[in-house]
């Protein structure tokens, strides 16, 4: 791939962080998809704490305001749908709203979980339980979830091309 093509194709494998693809581009060549995923993971691992916070803050809430307005990225829309977050009961939606806000108020970034590997109940449980962690723990766990989301987005691109 040409440089611009690589950057375009992988621009959103980390939500709204197109500069990740520009940086990973420099690590070419890759032997296979798993090597490519490892390069994006390395990019995430090598970010400063401030950089990691920016990555976490780029993610939309699960079942949040952007979702309600239909303003999520296409990737996030599909991920949230796959977990059933577009079909919450009124009670589940209220639980999500309350816990998302409580989490953001404590940590200063949104609760992040790989929606495609979860269902409504495990997301709500995660939201409740992870609230008790320290900020350092949640930065680590959040970045680890971003890696899972990133891997699945890369595999979608590679499988469909
Ligand atoms: N908040 C949050 O976890 N958002 C992300 N999770 C996911 O699977 N896709 C997202 O946009």
Tab-separated table of N, CA and C and ligand atoms in Angstrom:
chain	number	residue	atom	x	y	z
A	1	UNK	N	0.841	-1.207	0.000
A	1	UNK	CA	0.000	0.000	0.000
A	1	UNK	C	0.870	1.249	0.000
A	2	UNK	N	0.368	2.247	-0.677
A	2	UNK	CA	1.059	3.539	-0.582
A	2	UNK	C	0.794	4.134	0.807
A	3	UNK	N	1.665	5.072	1.207
A	3	UNK	CA	1.546	5.657	2.549
A	3	UNK	C	0.142	6.178	2.839
A	4	UNK	N	-0.380	6.997	1.919
A	4	UNK	CA	-1.694	7.629	2.168
A	4	UNK	C	-2.799	6.584	2.218
A	5	UNK	N	-2.626	5.542	1.394
A	5	UNK	CA	-3.643	4.482	1.356
A	5	UNK	C	-3.649	3.729	2.699
A	6	UNK	N	-2.464	3.431	3.212
A	6	UNK	CA	-2.348	2.733	4.498
A	6	UNK	C	-3.010	3.563	5.603
A	7	UNK	N	-2.700	4.858	5.604
A	7	UNK	CA	-3.245	5.737	6.649
A	7	UNK	C	-4.766	5.841	6.572
A	8	UNK	N	-5.276	5.853	5.344
A	8	UNK	CA	-6.720	5.967	5.146
A	8	UNK	C	-7.438	4.693	5.592
A	9	UNK	N	-6.905	3.557	5.143
A	9	UNK	CA	-7.567	2.277	5.422
A	9	UNK	C	-7.611	1.989	6.933
A	10	UNK	N	-6.522	2.339	7.637
A	10	UNK	CA	-6.448	1.998	9.069
A	10	UNK	C	-6.705	3.198	9.978
A	11	UNK	N	-7.345	4.250	9.443
A	11	UNK	CA	-7.487	5.511	10.178
A	11	UNK	C	-8.315	5.407	11.441
A	12	UNK	N	-9.225	4.427	11.488
A	12	UNK	CA	-10.099	4.379	12.677
A	12	UNK	C	-10.009	3.042	13.426
A	13	UNK	N	-8.906	2.330	13.266
A	13	UNK	CA	-8.810	1.068	14.031
A	13	UNK	C	-8.614	1.384	15.516
A	14	UNK	N	-8.090	2.593	15.800
A	14	UNK	CA	-8.177	3.132	17.165
A	14	UNK	C	-9.094	4.348	17.026
A	15	UNK	N	-10.200	4.313	17.745
A	15	UNK	CA	-11.289	5.273	17.563
A	15	UNK	C	-10.796	6.730	17.479
A	16	UNK	N	-11.044	7.348	16.326
A	16	UNK	CA	-10.748	8.770	16.090
A	16	UNK	C	-9.276	9.153	16.296
A	17	UNK	N	-8.368	8.175	16.231
A	17	UNK	CA	-6.932	8.488	16.387
A	17	UNK	C	-6.220	8.120	15.087
A	18	UNK	N	-6.457	8.899	14.051
A	18	UNK	CA	-5.866	8.575	12.751
A	18	UNK	C	-4.340	8.680	12.779
A	19	UNK	N	-3.795	9.435	13.745
A	19	UNK	CA	-2.333	9.557	13.812
A	19	UNK	C	-1.676	8.223	14.171
A	20	UNK	N	-2.457	7.287	14.738
A	20	UNK	CA	-1.895	5.964	15.058
A	20	UNK	C	-1.455	5.265	13.764
A	21	UNK	N	-2.304	5.337	12.738
A	21	UNK	CA	-1.966	4.681	11.468
A	21	UNK	C	-0.733	5.325	10.838
A	22	UNK	N	-0.611	6.652	10.987
A	22	UNK	CA	0.548	7.345	10.423
A	22	UNK	C	1.831	6.876	11.115
A	23	UNK	N	1.731	6.604	12.384
A	23	UNK	CA	2.897	6.166	13.147
A	23	UNK	C	3.222	4.693	12.844
A	24	UNK	N	2.197	3.868	12.817
A	24	UNK	CA	2.392	2.429	12.571
A	24	UNK	C	2.905	2.180	11.147
A	25	UNK	N	2.518	3.032	10.240
A	25	UNK	CA	2.996	2.965	8.850
A	25	UNK	C	4.529	2.863	8.795
A	26	UNK	N	5.163	3.571	9.717
A	26	UNK	CA	6.633	3.594	9.747
A	26	UNK	C	7.224	2.251	10.187
A	27	UNK	N	6.397	1.389	10.747
A	27	UNK	CA	6.915	0.095	11.243
A	27	UNK	C	6.818	-0.995	10.178
A	28	UNK	N	6.358	-0.670	8.981
A	28	UNK	CA	6.259	-1.677	7.927
A	28	UNK	C	7.645	-2.209	7.564
A	29	UNK	N	7.810	-3.392	6.975
A	29	UNK	CA	6.739	-4.279	6.515
A	29	UNK	C	6.224	-5.213	7.619
A	30	UNK	N	4.977	-5.691	7.418
A	30	UNK	CA	4.379	-6.654	8.348
A	30	UNK	C	4.246	-8.000	7.638
A	31	UNK	N	4.471	-9.061	8.399
A	31	UNK	CA	4.409	-10.388	7.756
A	31	UNK	C	2.959	-10.863	7.593
A	32	UNK	N	2.089	-10.496	8.538
A	32	UNK	CA	0.681	-10.928	8.442
A	32	UNK	C	-0.188	-10.028	9.328
A	33	UNK	N	-1.481	-10.364	9.404
A	33	UNK	CA	-2.420	-9.509	10.154
A	33	UNK	C	-2.047	-9.447	11.631
A	34	UNK	N	-1.561	-10.559	12.154
A	34	UNK	CA	-1.255	-10.549	13.582
A	34	UNK	C	-0.036	-9.651	13.870
A	35	UNK	N	0.880	-9.611	12.928
A	35	UNK	CA	2.046	-8.721	13.039
A	35	UNK	C	1.588	-7.249	12.993
A	36	UNK	N	0.602	-6.990	12.149
A	36	UNK	CA	0.051	-5.628	12.038
A	36	UNK	C	-0.659	-5.236	13.346
A	37	UNK	N	-1.437	-6.179	13.897
A	37	UNK	CA	-2.118	-5.904	15.177
A	37	UNK	C	-1.073	-5.617	16.254
A	38	UNK	N	-0.007	-6.394	16.271
A	38	UNK	CA	1.042	-6.221	17.288
A	38	UNK	C	1.658	-4.821	17.183
A	39	UNK	N	1.766	-4.303	15.974
A	39	UNK	CA	2.349	-2.967	15.784
A	39	UNK	C	1.431	-1.892	16.386
A	40	UNK	N	0.116	-2.031	16.189
A	40	UNK	CA	-0.813	-1.062	16.795
A	40	UNK	C	-0.798	-1.199	18.324
A	41	UNK	N	-0.654	-2.420	18.820
A	41	UNK	CA	-0.595	-2.609	20.275
A	41	UNK	C	0.671	-1.956	20.839
A	42	UNK	N	1.771	-2.115	20.093
A	42	UNK	CA	3.040	-1.509	20.529
A	42	UNK	C	2.898	0.016	20.553
A	43	UNK	N	2.218	0.545	19.532
A	43	UNK	CA	1.964	1.992	19.496
A	43	UNK	C	1.248	2.422	20.785
A	44	UNK	N	0.219	1.664	21.165
A	44	UNK	CA	-0.549	2.011	22.372
A	44	UNK	C	0.311	1.891	23.628
A	45	UNK	N	1.084	0.818	23.706
A	45	UNK	CA	1.922	0.595	24.896
A	45	UNK	C	2.950	1.704	25.074
A	46	UNK	N	3.434	2.235	23.954
A	46	UNK	CA	4.517	3.220	24.048
A	46	UNK	C	4.038	4.659	24.246
A	47	UNK	N	2.729	4.874	24.264
A	47	UNK	CA	2.215	6.221	24.517
A	47	UNK	C	2.513	6.627	25.962
A	48	UNK	N	2.688	7.918	26.166
A	48	UNK	CA	2.809	8.430	27.538
A	48	UNK	C	1.451	8.265	28.228
A	49	UNK	N	1.426	8.483	29.521
A	49	UNK	CA	0.132	8.397	30.223
A	49	UNK	C	-0.848	9.404	29.608
A	50	UNK	N	-0.343	10.615	29.285
A	50	UNK	CA	-1.203	11.631	28.663
A	50	UNK	C	-1.754	11.149	27.323
A	51	UNK	N	-0.925	10.486	26.554
A	51	UNK	CA	-1.353	9.953	25.249
A	51	UNK	C	-2.407	8.867	25.422
A	52	UNK	N	-2.197	8.026	26.440
A	52	UNK	CA	-3.190	6.969	26.698
A	52	UNK	C	-4.527	7.585	27.109
A	53	UNK	N	-4.457	8.645	27.914
A	53	UNK	CA	-5.704	9.312	28.329
A	53	UNK	C	-6.438	9.885	27.117
A	54	UNK	N	-5.667	10.447	26.171
A	54	UNK	CA	-6.302	10.992	24.957
A	54	UNK	C	-7.020	9.889	24.183
A	55	UNK	N	-6.366	8.728	24.092
A	55	UNK	CA	-6.987	7.600	23.386
A	55	UNK	C	-8.288	7.198	24.092
A	56	UNK	N	-8.225	7.078	25.400
A	56	UNK	CA	-9.429	6.670	26.142
A	56	UNK	C	-10.550	7.697	25.960
A	57	UNK	N	-10.164	8.987	26.005
A	57	UNK	CA	-11.183	10.047	25.911
A	57	UNK	C	-11.785	10.161	24.522
A	58	UNK	N	-11.153	9.559	23.530
A	58	UNK	CA	-11.701	9.626	22.162
A	58	UNK	C	-12.876	8.671	21.964
A	59	UNK	N	-13.072	7.789	22.934
A	59	UNK	CA	-14.160	6.806	22.781
A	59	UNK	C	-15.499	7.366	23.238
A	60	UNK	N	-16.542	6.999	22.498
A	60	UNK	CA	-17.884	7.436	22.907
A	60	UNK	C	-18.394	6.569	24.048
A	61	UNK	N	-19.292	7.108	24.839
A	61	UNK	CA	-19.955	6.285	25.860
A	61	UNK	C	-20.687	5.139	25.192
A	62	UNK	N	-20.826	4.056	25.916
A	62	UNK	CA	-21.674	2.966	25.440
A	62	UNK	C	-23.115	3.348	25.735
A	63	UNK	N	-23.966	3.240	24.716
A	63	UNK	CA	-25.386	3.610	24.843
A	63	UNK	C	-25.545	5.042	25.344
A	64	UNK	N	-24.669	5.914	24.914
A	64	UNK	CA	-24.705	7.297	25.383
A	64	UNK	C	-25.411	8.247	24.438
A	65	UNK	N	-25.079	9.538	24.586
A	65	UNK	CA	-25.771	10.589	23.841
A	65	UNK	C	-25.520	10.484	22.325
A	66	UNK	N	-24.248	10.216	21.948
A	66	UNK	CA	-23.933	10.123	20.518
A	66	UNK	C	-24.688	8.964	19.868
A	67	UNK	N	-24.786	7.857	20.613
A	67	UNK	CA	-25.510	6.693	20.086
A	67	UNK	C	-26.977	7.061	19.859
A	68	UNK	N	-27.559	7.768	20.828
A	68	UNK	CA	-28.974	8.150	20.719
A	68	UNK	C	-29.204	9.069	19.530
A	69	UNK	N	-28.179	9.907	19.218
A	69	UNK	CA	-28.347	10.851	18.110
A	69	UNK	C	-27.913	10.256	16.768
A	70	UNK	N	-27.447	8.999	16.784
A	70	UNK	CA	-26.966	8.368	15.546
A	70	UNK	C	-25.673	8.977	15.052
A	71	UNK	N	-24.846	9.469	15.988
A	71	UNK	CA	-23.621	10.164	15.584
A	71	UNK	C	-22.339	9.401	15.913
A	72	UNK	N	-22.472	8.091	16.124
A	72	UNK	CA	-21.267	7.289	16.365
A	72	UNK	C	-20.559	7.013	15.051
A	73	UNK	N	-19.275	6.636	15.124
A	73	UNK	CA	-18.613	6.162	13.901
A	73	UNK	C	-19.307	4.864	13.491
A	74	UNK	N	-19.127	4.493	12.227
A	74	UNK	CA	-19.763	3.268	11.734
A	74	UNK	C	-19.293	2.050	12.544
A	75	UNK	N	-17.993	2.021	12.844
A	75	UNK	CA	-17.430	0.887	13.599
A	75	UNK	C	-18.098	0.779	14.974
A	76	UNK	N	-18.160	1.911	15.675
A	76	UNK	CA	-18.722	1.901	17.014
A	76	UNK	C	-20.210	1.544	16.986
A	77	UNK	N	-20.910	2.041	15.980
A	77	UNK	CA	-22.340	1.711	15.846
A	77	UNK	C	-22.526	0.200	15.770
A	78	UNK	N	-21.713	-0.451	14.928
A	78	UNK	CA	-21.857	-1.903	14.756
A	78	UNK	C	-21.460	-2.653	16.018
A	79	UNK	N	-20.419	-2.175	16.687
A	79	UNK	CA	-19.964	-2.845	17.916
A	79	UNK	C	-21.030	-2.748	19.006
A	80	UNK	N	-21.591	-1.565	19.161
A	80	UNK	CA	-22.598	-1.381	20.217
A	80	UNK	C	-23.847	-2.204	19.905
A	81	UNK	N	-24.175	-2.287	18.617
A	81	UNK	CA	-25.339	-3.084	18.227
A	81	UNK	C	-25.075	-4.565	18.518
A	82	UNK	N	-23.857	-5.016	18.243
A	82	UNK	CA	-23.565	-6.446	18.424
A	82	UNK	C	-23.702	-6.862	19.889
A	83	UNK	N	-23.521	-5.911	20.804
A	83	UNK	CA	-23.683	-6.239	22.229
A	83	UNK	C	-25.142	-6.076	22.662
A	84	UNK	N	-25.997	-5.606	21.774
A	84	UNK	CA	-27.411	-5.423	22.109
A	84	UNK	C	-27.707	-4.083	22.762
A	85	UNK	N	-26.729	-3.150	22.688
A	85	UNK	CA	-26.918	-1.874	23.391
A	85	UNK	C	-27.949	-0.964	22.734
A	86	UNK	N	-28.362	-1.311	21.525
A	86	UNK	CA	-29.413	-0.530	20.857
A	86	UNK	C	-30.802	-1.023	21.267
A	87	UNK	N	-30.842	-2.047	22.105
A	87	UNK	CA	-32.139	-2.608	22.503
A	87	UNK	C	-32.280	-2.687	24.018
A	88	UNK	N	-31.774	-1.668	24.704
A	88	UNK	CA	-31.862	-1.668	26.170
A	88	UNK	C	-33.290	-1.401	26.623
A	89	UNK	N	-33.662	-2.000	27.751
A	89	UNK	CA	-34.943	-1.638	28.364
A	89	UNK	C	-34.746	-0.254	29.017
A	90	UNK	N	-35.859	0.374	29.378
A	90	UNK	CA	-35.780	1.689	30.031
A	90	UNK	C	-34.938	1.589	31.297
A	91	UNK	N	-35.113	0.502	32.025
A	91	UNK	CA	-34.376	0.300	33.271
A	91	UNK	C	-32.871	0.123	33.003
A	92	UNK	N	-32.545	-0.703	31.991
A	92	UNK	CA	-31.119	-0.911	31.664
A	92	UNK	C	-30.469	0.392	31.206
A	93	UNK	N	-31.213	1.174	30.430
A	93	UNK	CA	-30.672	2.451	29.931
A	93	UNK	C	-30.379	3.387	31.115
A	94	UNK	N	-31.286	3.418	32.070
A	94	UNK	CA	-31.084	4.274	33.250
A	94	UNK	C	-29.870	3.793	34.043
A	95	UNK	N	-29.701	2.474	34.150
A	95	UNK	CA	-28.543	1.914	34.855
A	95	UNK	C	-27.253	2.285	34.136
A	96	UNK	N	-27.254	2.158	32.813
A	96	UNK	CA	-26.065	2.523	32.024
A	96	UNK	C	-25.738	4.002	32.217
A	97	UNK	N	-26.747	4.854	32.089
A	97	UNK	CA	-26.524	6.305	32.215
A	97	UNK	C	-25.928	6.649	33.581
A	98	UNK	N	-26.536	6.107	34.616
A	98	UNK	CA	-26.081	6.413	35.978
A	98	UNK	C	-24.628	5.963	36.172
A	99	UNK	N	-24.332	4.732	35.751
A	99	UNK	CA	-22.983	4.179	35.976
A	99	UNK	C	-21.934	4.792	35.052
A	100	UNK	N	-22.313	5.122	33.823
A	100	UNK	CA	-21.365	5.795	32.917
A	100	UNK	C	-20.949	7.148	33.496
A	101	UNK	N	-21.930	7.894	33.995
A	101	UNK	CA	-21.637	9.227	34.550
A	101	UNK	C	-20.792	9.121	35.810
A	102	UNK	N	-21.136	8.172	36.664
A	102	UNK	CA	-20.398	7.984	37.913
A	102	UNK	C	-18.940	7.617	37.609
A	103	UNK	N	-18.757	6.741	36.622
A	103	UNK	CA	-17.409	6.307	36.219
A	103	UNK	C	-16.611	7.489	35.675
A	104	UNK	N	-17.243	8.258	34.782
A	104	UNK	CA	-16.530	9.400	34.160
A	104	UNK	C	-16.160	10.454	35.202
A	105	UNK	N	-17.033	10.643	36.140
A	105	UNK	CA	-16.772	11.642	37.180
A	105	UNK	C	-15.569	11.219	38.026
A	106	UNK	N	-15.449	9.939	38.307
A	106	UNK	CA	-14.323	9.466	39.119
A	106	UNK	C	-13.007	9.490	38.339
A	107	UNK	N	-13.024	8.969	37.075
A	107	UNK	CA	-11.762	8.770	36.354
A	107	UNK	C	-11.428	9.874	35.343
A	108	UNK	N	-12.434	10.605	34.883
A	108	UNK	CA	-12.163	11.659	33.905
A	108	UNK	C	-12.098	11.159	32.472
A	109	UNK	N	-12.407	9.898	32.251
A	109	UNK	CA	-12.508	9.351	30.884
A	109	UNK	C	-13.639	8.317	30.877
A	110	UNK	N	-14.144	7.983	29.691
A	110	UNK	CA	-15.295	7.067	29.665
A	110	UNK	C	-14.927	5.608	29.956
A	111	UNK	N	-15.886	4.888	30.427
A	111	UNK	CA	-15.729	3.434	30.636
A	111	UNK	C	-15.589	2.775	29.273
A	112	UNK	N	-14.536	1.988	29.094
A	112	UNK	CA	-14.307	1.350	27.794
A	112	UNK	C	-14.220	-0.160	27.933
A	113	UNK	N	-14.976	-0.822	27.076
A	113	UNK	CA	-14.957	-2.290	27.050
A	113	UNK	C	-15.194	-2.707	25.608
A	114	UNK	N	-14.592	-3.818	25.216
A	114	UNK	CA	-14.783	-4.294	23.838
A	114	UNK	C	-16.208	-4.849	23.720
A	115	UNK	N	-17.091	-4.053	23.129
A	115	UNK	CA	-18.516	-4.406	23.098
A	115	UNK	C	-18.760	-5.723	22.359
A	116	UNK	N	-17.963	-5.990	21.333
A	116	UNK	CA	-18.206	-7.212	20.559
A	116	UNK	C	-17.904	-8.477	21.348
A	117	UNK	N	-17.158	-8.357	22.418
A	117	UNK	CA	-16.867	-9.547	23.227
A	117	UNK	C	-17.735	-9.586	24.483
A	118	UNK	N	-18.780	-8.765	24.509
A	118	UNK	CA	-19.632	-8.708	25.694
A	118	UNK	C	-21.108	-8.604	25.321
A	119	UNK	N	-21.942	-8.799	26.338
A	119	UNK	CA	-23.381	-8.609	26.183
A	119	UNK	C	-23.801	-7.585	27.235
A	120	UNK	N	-25.072	-7.154	27.169
A	120	UNK	CA	-25.548	-6.103	28.066
A	120	UNK	C	-25.180	-6.382	29.526
A	121	UNK	N	-25.457	-7.621	29.981
A	121	UNK	CA	-25.259	-7.909	31.402
A	121	UNK	C	-23.794	-7.791	31.816
A	122	UNK	N	-22.878	-8.323	30.986
A	122	UNK	CA	-21.452	-8.266	31.382
A	122	UNK	C	-20.929	-6.833	31.300
A	123	UNK	N	-21.512	-6.020	30.418
A	123	UNK	CA	-21.101	-4.610	30.341
A	123	UNK	C	-21.551	-3.867	31.606
A	124	UNK	N	-22.782	-4.104	32.020
A	124	UNK	CA	-23.280	-3.445	33.232
A	124	UNK	C	-22.477	-3.900	34.458
A	125	UNK	N	-22.173	-5.196	34.512
A	125	UNK	CA	-21.364	-5.698	35.643
A	125	UNK	C	-19.975	-5.057	35.637
A	126	UNK	N	-19.375	-4.949	34.443
A	126	UNK	CA	-18.049	-4.334	34.328
A	126	UNK	C	-18.078	-2.883	34.790
A	127	UNK	N	-19.118	-2.187	34.361
A	127	UNK	CA	-19.262	-0.775	34.741
A	127	UNK	C	-19.335	-0.622	36.257
A	128	UNK	N	-20.064	-1.506	36.881
A	128	UNK	CA	-20.224	-1.429	38.344
A	128	UNK	C	-18.933	-1.827	39.054
A	129	UNK	N	-18.321	-2.937	38.630
A	129	UNK	CA	-17.154	-3.464	39.351
A	129	UNK	C	-15.903	-2.629	39.131
A	130	UNK	N	-15.678	-2.217	37.899
A	130	UNK	CA	-14.425	-1.500	37.614
A	130	UNK	C	-14.396	-0.115	38.261
A	131	UNK	N	-15.546	0.390	38.633
A	131	UNK	CA	-15.617	1.678	39.332
A	131	UNK	C	-14.764	1.647	40.611
A	132	UNK	N	-14.605	0.473	41.189
A	132	UNK	CA	-13.860	0.362	42.456
A	132	UNK	C	-12.347	0.356	42.268
A	133	UNK	N	-11.875	0.308	41.023
A	133	UNK	CA	-10.428	0.275	40.772
A	133	UNK	C	-9.774	1.643	40.988
A	134	UNK	N	-8.427	1.635	40.935
A	134	UNK	CA	-7.691	2.894	40.947
A	134	UNK	C	-7.614	3.412	39.507
A	135	UNK	N	-7.257	4.689	39.366
A	135	UNK	CA	-7.117	5.271	38.022
A	135	UNK	C	-6.060	4.515	37.220
A	136	UNK	N	-4.936	4.165	37.851
A	136	UNK	CA	-3.867	3.438	37.145
A	136	UNK	C	-4.399	2.110	36.607
A	137	UNK	N	-5.146	1.393	37.428
A	137	UNK	CA	-5.708	0.116	36.974
A	137	UNK	C	-6.641	0.330	35.786
A	138	UNK	N	-7.469	1.371	35.863
A	138	UNK	CA	-8.438	1.602	34.784
A	138	UNK	C	-7.782	2.082	33.489
A	139	UNK	N	-6.652	2.800	33.602
A	139	UNK	CA	-5.937	3.173	32.372
A	139	UNK	C	-5.427	1.884	31.704
A	140	UNK	N	-4.844	0.989	32.500
A	140	UNK	CA	-4.333	-0.277	31.946
A	140	UNK	C	-5.443	-1.119	31.338
A	141	UNK	N	-6.532	-1.271	32.081
A	141	UNK	CA	-7.628	-2.119	31.593
A	141	UNK	C	-8.259	-1.482	30.343
A	142	UNK	N	-8.450	-0.153	30.400
A	142	UNK	CA	-9.054	0.550	29.256
A	142	UNK	C	-8.208	0.387	27.995
A	143	UNK	N	-6.891	0.564	28.129
A	143	UNK	CA	-6.014	0.420	26.952
A	143	UNK	C	-6.036	-1.022	26.450
A	144	UNK	N	-6.117	-1.952	27.365
A	144	UNK	CA	-6.209	-3.350	26.957
A	144	UNK	C	-7.505	-3.626	26.173
A	145	UNK	N	-8.589	-2.996	26.571
A	145	UNK	CA	-9.853	-3.144	25.834
A	145	UNK	C	-9.747	-2.473	24.463
A	146	UNK	N	-9.038	-1.320	24.417
A	146	UNK	CA	-8.830	-0.636	23.124
A	146	UNK	C	-8.052	-1.569	22.177
A	147	UNK	N	-7.106	-2.333	22.723
A	147	UNK	CA	-6.350	-3.288	21.891
A	147	UNK	C	-7.276	-4.353	21.298
A	148	UNK	N	-8.218	-4.829	22.120
A	148	UNK	CA	-9.150	-5.858	21.614
A	148	UNK	C	-10.026	-5.280	20.507
A	149	UNK	N	-10.527	-4.047	20.734
A	149	UNK	CA	-11.380	-3.389	19.727
A	149	UNK	C	-10.574	-3.212	18.436
A	150	UNK	N	-9.333	-2.746	18.593
A	150	UNK	CA	-8.432	-2.487	17.473
A	150	UNK	C	-8.174	-3.776	16.671
A	151	UNK	N	-7.899	-4.867	17.386
A	151	UNK	CA	-7.625	-6.144	16.705
A	151	UNK	C	-8.827	-6.563	15.856
A	152	UNK	N	-10.025	-6.477	16.420
A	152	UNK	CA	-11.215	-6.908	15.673
A	152	UNK	C	-11.461	-5.993	14.474
A	153	UNK	N	-11.183	-4.688	14.630
A	153	UNK	CA	-11.365	-3.763	13.494
A	153	UNK	C	-10.354	-4.085	12.386
A	154	UNK	N	-9.117	-4.394	12.772
A	154	UNK	CA	-8.098	-4.731	11.759
A	154	UNK	C	-8.502	-6.027	11.044
A	155	UNK	N	-8.935	-7.035	11.809
A	155	UNK	CA	-9.303	-8.309	11.173
A	155	UNK	C	-10.455	-8.116	10.199
A	156	UNK	N	-11.432	-7.255	10.558
A	156	UNK	CA	-12.538	-6.965	9.624
A	156	UNK	C	-12.003	-6.407	8.316
A	157	UNK	N	-11.064	-5.470	8.426
A	157	UNK	CA	-10.520	-4.827	7.212
A	157	UNK	C	-9.754	-5.849	6.377
A	158	UNK	N	-8.906	-6.632	7.055
A	158	UNK	CA	-8.058	-7.578	6.318
A	158	UNK	C	-8.910	-8.685	5.679
A	159	UNK	N	-9.899	-9.182	6.417
A	159	UNK	CA	-10.757	-10.267	5.890
A	159	UNK	C	-11.605	-9.798	4.714
A	160	UNK	N	-11.973	-8.523	4.729
A	160	UNK	CA	-12.877	-8.028	3.684
A	160	UNK	C	-12.148	-7.380	2.516
A	161	UNK	N	-10.819	-7.544	2.472
A	161	UNK	CA	-10.133	-6.907	1.339
A	161	UNK	C	-9.468	-7.949	0.451
B	1	LIG	N1	-16.991	3.223	25.561
B	1	LIG	C1	-16.615	2.181	24.794
B	1	LIG	O1	-16.205	1.138	25.275
B	1	LIG	N2	-16.712	2.357	23.457
B	1	LIG	C2	-16.214	1.406	22.564
B	1	LIG	N3	-16.325	0.010	22.812
B	1	LIG	C3	-16.483	-0.615	21.648
B	1	LIG	O2	-16.504	-1.846	21.489
B	1	LIG	N4	-16.638	0.289	20.643
B	1	LIG	C4	-16.580	1.550	21.167
B	1	LIG	O3	-16.749	2.617	20.602
